[in-house]
C-alpha positions as a printed Julia matrix, in Angstrom:
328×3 Matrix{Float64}:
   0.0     0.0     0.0
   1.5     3.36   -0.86
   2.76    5.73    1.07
   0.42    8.97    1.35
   1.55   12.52    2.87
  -2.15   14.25    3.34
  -0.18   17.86    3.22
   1.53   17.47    0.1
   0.5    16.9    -3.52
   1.18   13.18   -4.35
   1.29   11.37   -7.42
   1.41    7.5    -6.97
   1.91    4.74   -9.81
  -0.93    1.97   -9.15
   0.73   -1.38   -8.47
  -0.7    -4.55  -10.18
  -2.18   -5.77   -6.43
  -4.53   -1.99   -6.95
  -5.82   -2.55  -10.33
  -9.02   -3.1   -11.18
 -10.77   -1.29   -8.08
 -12.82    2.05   -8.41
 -10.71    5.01   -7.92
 -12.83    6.61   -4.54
 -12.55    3.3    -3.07
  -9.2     2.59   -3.71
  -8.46    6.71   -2.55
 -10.83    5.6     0.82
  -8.47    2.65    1.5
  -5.15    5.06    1.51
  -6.65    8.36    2.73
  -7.39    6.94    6.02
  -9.96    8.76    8.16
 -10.86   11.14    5.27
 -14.8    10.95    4.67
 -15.91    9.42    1.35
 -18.03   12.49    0.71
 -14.67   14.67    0.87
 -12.84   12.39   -1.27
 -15.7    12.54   -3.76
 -16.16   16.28   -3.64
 -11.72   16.68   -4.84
 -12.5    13.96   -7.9
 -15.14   15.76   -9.5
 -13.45   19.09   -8.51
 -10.35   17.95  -10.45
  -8.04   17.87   -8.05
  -7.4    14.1    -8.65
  -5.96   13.25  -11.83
  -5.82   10.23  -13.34
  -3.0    10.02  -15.9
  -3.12   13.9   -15.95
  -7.14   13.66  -16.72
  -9.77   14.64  -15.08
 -11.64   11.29  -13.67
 -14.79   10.54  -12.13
 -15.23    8.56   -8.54
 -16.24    5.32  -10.38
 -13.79    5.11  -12.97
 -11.36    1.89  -12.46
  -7.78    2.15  -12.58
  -5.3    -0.22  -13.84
  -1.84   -1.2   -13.25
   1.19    1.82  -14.37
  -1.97    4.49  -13.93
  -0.6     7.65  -12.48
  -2.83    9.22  -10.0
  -2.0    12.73   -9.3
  -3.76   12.99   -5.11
  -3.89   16.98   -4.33
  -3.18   17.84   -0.08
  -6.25   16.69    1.56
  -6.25   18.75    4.73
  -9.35   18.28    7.22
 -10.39   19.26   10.34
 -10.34   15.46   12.18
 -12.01   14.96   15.32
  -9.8    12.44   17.34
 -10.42   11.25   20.81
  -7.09   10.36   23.37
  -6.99    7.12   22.55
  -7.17    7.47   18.73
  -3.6     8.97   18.65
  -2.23    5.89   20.39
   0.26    3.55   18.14
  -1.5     0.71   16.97
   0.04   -2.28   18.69
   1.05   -5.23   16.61
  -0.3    -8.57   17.27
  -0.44  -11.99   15.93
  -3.64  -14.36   16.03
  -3.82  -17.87   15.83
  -3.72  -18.71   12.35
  -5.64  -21.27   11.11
  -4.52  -21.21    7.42
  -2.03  -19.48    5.67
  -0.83  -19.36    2.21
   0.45  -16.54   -0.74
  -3.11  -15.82   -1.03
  -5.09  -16.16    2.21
  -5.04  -16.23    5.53
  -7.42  -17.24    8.79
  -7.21  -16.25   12.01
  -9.37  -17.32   15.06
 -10.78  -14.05   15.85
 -10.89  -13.7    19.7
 -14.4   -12.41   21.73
 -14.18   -8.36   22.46
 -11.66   -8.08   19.44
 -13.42   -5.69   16.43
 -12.4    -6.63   13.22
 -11.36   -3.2    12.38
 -10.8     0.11   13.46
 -14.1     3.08   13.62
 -17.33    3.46   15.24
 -15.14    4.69   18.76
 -12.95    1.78   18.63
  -8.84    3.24   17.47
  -8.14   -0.13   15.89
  -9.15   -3.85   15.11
  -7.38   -7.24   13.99
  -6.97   -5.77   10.45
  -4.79   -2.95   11.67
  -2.79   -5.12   14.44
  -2.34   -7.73   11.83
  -0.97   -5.14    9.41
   1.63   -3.48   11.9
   2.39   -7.2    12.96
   3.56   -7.74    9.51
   4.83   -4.95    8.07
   6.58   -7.19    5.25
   2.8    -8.07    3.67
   1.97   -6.03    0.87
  -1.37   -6.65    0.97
  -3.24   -7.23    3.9
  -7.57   -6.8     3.65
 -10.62   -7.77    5.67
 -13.06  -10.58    3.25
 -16.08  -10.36    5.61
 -16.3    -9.86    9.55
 -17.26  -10.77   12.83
 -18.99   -9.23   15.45
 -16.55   -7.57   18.32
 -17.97  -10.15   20.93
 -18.05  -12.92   18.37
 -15.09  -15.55   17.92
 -13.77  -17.91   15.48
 -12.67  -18.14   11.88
 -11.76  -14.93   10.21
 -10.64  -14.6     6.5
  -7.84  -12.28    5.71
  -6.99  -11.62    1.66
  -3.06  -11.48    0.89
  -3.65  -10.43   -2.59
  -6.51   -8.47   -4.93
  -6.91  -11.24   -6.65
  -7.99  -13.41   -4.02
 -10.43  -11.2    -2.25
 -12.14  -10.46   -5.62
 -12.49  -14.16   -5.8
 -14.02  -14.11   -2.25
 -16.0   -11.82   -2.36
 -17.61  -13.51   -5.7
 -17.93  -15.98   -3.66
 -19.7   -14.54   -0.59
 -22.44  -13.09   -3.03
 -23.02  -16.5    -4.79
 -23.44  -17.41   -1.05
 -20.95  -20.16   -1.49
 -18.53  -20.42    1.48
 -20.66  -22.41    4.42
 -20.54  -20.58    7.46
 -21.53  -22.6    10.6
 -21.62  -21.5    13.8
 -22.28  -22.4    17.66
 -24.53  -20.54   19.45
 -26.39  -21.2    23.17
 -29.48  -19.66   23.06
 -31.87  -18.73   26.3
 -34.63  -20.72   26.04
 -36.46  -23.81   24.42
 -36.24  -24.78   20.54
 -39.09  -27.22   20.21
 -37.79  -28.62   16.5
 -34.46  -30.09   16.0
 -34.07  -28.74   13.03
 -35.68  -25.1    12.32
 -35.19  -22.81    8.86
 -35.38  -19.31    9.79
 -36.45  -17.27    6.54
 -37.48  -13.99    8.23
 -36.14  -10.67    6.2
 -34.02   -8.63    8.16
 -33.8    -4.61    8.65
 -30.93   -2.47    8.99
 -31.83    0.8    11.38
 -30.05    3.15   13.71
 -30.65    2.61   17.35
 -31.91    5.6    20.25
 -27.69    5.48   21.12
 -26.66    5.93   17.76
 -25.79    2.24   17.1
 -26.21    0.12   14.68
 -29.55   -2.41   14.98
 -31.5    -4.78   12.7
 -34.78   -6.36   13.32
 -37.49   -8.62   11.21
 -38.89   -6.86    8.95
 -41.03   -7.47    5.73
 -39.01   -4.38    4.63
 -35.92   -5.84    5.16
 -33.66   -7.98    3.11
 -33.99  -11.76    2.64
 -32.31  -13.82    5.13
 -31.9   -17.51    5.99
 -30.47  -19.39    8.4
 -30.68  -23.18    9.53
 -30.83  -24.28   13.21
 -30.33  -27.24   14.44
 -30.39  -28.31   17.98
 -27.06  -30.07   19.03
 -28.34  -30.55   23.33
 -30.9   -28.95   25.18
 -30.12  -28.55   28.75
 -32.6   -27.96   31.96
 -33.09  -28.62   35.5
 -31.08  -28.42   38.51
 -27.93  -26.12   37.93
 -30.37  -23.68   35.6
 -33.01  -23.67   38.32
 -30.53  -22.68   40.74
 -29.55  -19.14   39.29
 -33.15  -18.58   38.46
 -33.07  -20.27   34.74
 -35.36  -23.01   32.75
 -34.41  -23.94   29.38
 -31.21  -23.66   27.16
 -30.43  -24.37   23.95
 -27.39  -25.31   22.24
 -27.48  -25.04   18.46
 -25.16  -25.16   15.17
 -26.42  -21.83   12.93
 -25.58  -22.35    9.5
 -25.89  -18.92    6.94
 -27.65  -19.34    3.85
 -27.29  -15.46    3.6
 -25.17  -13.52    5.79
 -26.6   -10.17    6.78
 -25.6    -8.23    9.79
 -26.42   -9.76   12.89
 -28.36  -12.11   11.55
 -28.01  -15.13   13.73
 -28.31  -12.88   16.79
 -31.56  -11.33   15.62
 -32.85  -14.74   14.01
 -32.49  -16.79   17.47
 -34.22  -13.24   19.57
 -37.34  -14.11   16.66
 -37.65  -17.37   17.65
 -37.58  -16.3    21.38
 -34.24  -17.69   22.31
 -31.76  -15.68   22.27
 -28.3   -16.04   21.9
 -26.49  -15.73   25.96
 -24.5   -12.96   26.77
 -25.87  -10.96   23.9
 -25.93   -7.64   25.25
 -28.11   -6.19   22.52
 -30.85   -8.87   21.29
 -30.27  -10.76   24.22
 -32.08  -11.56   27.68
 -30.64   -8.93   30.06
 -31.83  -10.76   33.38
 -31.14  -14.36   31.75
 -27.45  -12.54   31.07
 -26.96  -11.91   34.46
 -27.8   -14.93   35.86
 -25.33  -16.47   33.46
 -22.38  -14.73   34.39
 -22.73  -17.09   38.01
 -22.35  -19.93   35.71
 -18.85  -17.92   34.43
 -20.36  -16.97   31.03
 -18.72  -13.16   30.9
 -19.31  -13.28   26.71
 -21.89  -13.87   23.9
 -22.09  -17.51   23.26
 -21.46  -17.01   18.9
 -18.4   -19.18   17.36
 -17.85  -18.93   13.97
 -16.64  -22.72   14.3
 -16.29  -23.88   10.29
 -15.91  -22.72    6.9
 -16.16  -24.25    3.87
 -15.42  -22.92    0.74
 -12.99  -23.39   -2.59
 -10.04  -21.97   -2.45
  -9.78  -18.6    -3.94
  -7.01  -18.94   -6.48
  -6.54  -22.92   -6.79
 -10.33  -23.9    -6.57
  -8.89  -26.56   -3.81
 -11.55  -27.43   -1.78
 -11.15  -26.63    2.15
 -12.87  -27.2     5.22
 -11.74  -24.78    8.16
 -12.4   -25.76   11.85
 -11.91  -23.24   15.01
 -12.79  -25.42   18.18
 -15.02  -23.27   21.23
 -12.81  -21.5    23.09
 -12.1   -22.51   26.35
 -14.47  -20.98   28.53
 -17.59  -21.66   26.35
 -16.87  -25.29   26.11
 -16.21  -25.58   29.93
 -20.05  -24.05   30.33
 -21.39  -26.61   27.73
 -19.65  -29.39   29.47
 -21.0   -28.22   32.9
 -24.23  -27.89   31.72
 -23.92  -31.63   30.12
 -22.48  -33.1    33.32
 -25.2   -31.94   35.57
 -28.11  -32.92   32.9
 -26.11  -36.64   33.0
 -26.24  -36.36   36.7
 -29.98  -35.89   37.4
């Protein structure tokens, strides 16, 4: 990724890895923290040249396109923390090669920096490795969600992906514990989901016949009861694997709330009582794993099959749980 000095005029020769993407996006990606409606306004001014042309926000550049990038100089509004160093850090990987690579995303880790948060696993990854050329998100996880996490080391490859992702081709399946009963094992959710903005400013989604088409299957993996749930004030849970047929935003989270069990620990769809009786039972976190992935390999067409076991302190609760229900 080049180099970019915001108070000087910059002209920057587009490298084979940067071809083929839409000029404001490509400006977005190396003008960080300057709005897309600023970066929009200097194209059609003509203070971006393309190859010593004027150029429009949509037009794609290729590879030896010179982009002339005028000083960009805004007035950014920066809390303390946002002026700290972003600190490098290494995930486990759970594949790596030239063209890909997955992590298991840790719970209370965004994938990326904005929204109040300075910085994510993209940017830690990226200072980590300062010898990778090319370093991008391909989809992402919820801050409180773990588990598989897929990281593009070239264009090329997240192209691919992302082909992929809207031919809804890579199998997603997660595990989820959800607060309450699911009578069928096996349940298809197809309830449209709705993007809004919440009373706080944050982002929400709910059912809606407004909303965009959705799918997910559920299928019930152990139902626990009884004793140890009676005794911090709880009947019924449910512990499911979520598979995505679609993947909109929250849309396990908001599909288990519709079907009145929703996913523990979730501080936003969830059961706020039911959440705090958990946390006697040590669940501090929302119970959502991305556990698998399936998909073809971007660049080879190899087919691979990704696995991210619970994390420790989810399957200690789930083995609780199944230890008392043995016991009664």
């Amino acid at each position: 990724m080049p180099t970019i000095s915001k108070d000087l005029v910059n002209h920057i020769s587009i490298s084979d890895e940067d071809a083929g993407q839409r000029l404001d996006n490509f400006l977005i990606k190396i003008l960080k923290g300057v709005p897309k409606s600023h970066i929009q306004r200097i194209i059609r001014a003509g203070e971006v040249r393309l190859n010593k042309k004027r150029c429009k926000p949509t037009d794609r550049i290729e590879a030896g396109d010179v982009l002339r990038i005028p000083p960009v100089r805004i007035a950014e509004k920066q809390r303390p923390s946002e002026n700290m160093p972003v600190p490098a850090r290494d995930f486990e990987i759970v594949y790596e090669d030239d063209a890909m690579l997955v992590v298991n995303k840790p719970s209370g880790v965004a994938v990326h920096g904005g929204s109040g948060v300075s910085f994510g696993v993209i940017e830690q990854l990226r200072r980590a490795h300062p010898e990778a050329r090319y370093l991008e998100l391909v989809h992402r996880l919820d801050k409180d969600t773990s588990g598989l996490l897929m990281v593009a080391k070239k264009r090329s490859a997240l192209v691919k992906l992302h082909e992929a992702i809207r031919n809804d081709h890579p199998k997603k399946v997660y595990l989820a514990l959800g607060v309450g009963r699911l009578a069928q094992d096996k349940l298809n959710v197809k309830l449209p989901l709705f993007k809004y903005t919440g009373a706080q400013g944050e982002k929400m989604v709910r059912v809606s016949e407004n909303g965009q088409h959705a799918h997910t299957v559920l299928r019930v993996l152990k139902r626990f009861s009884g004793g140890l749930l009676h005794q911090v004030g709880l009947s019924d849970l449910t512990f499911v694997e979520a598979t995505l047929k679609t993947g909109r935003t929250h849309q396990i989270r908001v599909h288990m709330q519709s079907q009145q069990c929703p996913i523990a620990g979730d501080e936003r769809y969830g059961d706020y009582q039911a959440n705090k009786r958990l946390q006697k039972l040590g669940l501090k976190r929302m119970f959502l794993h991305a556990a698998e992935l399936h998909l073809q390999h971007p660049l080879t067409g190899e087919p691979l099959k990704l696995v991210a076991p619970l994390p420790q302190e989810l399957e200690q609760l789930v083995t609780v749980l199944a230890h008392q229900q043995k016991a009664e």
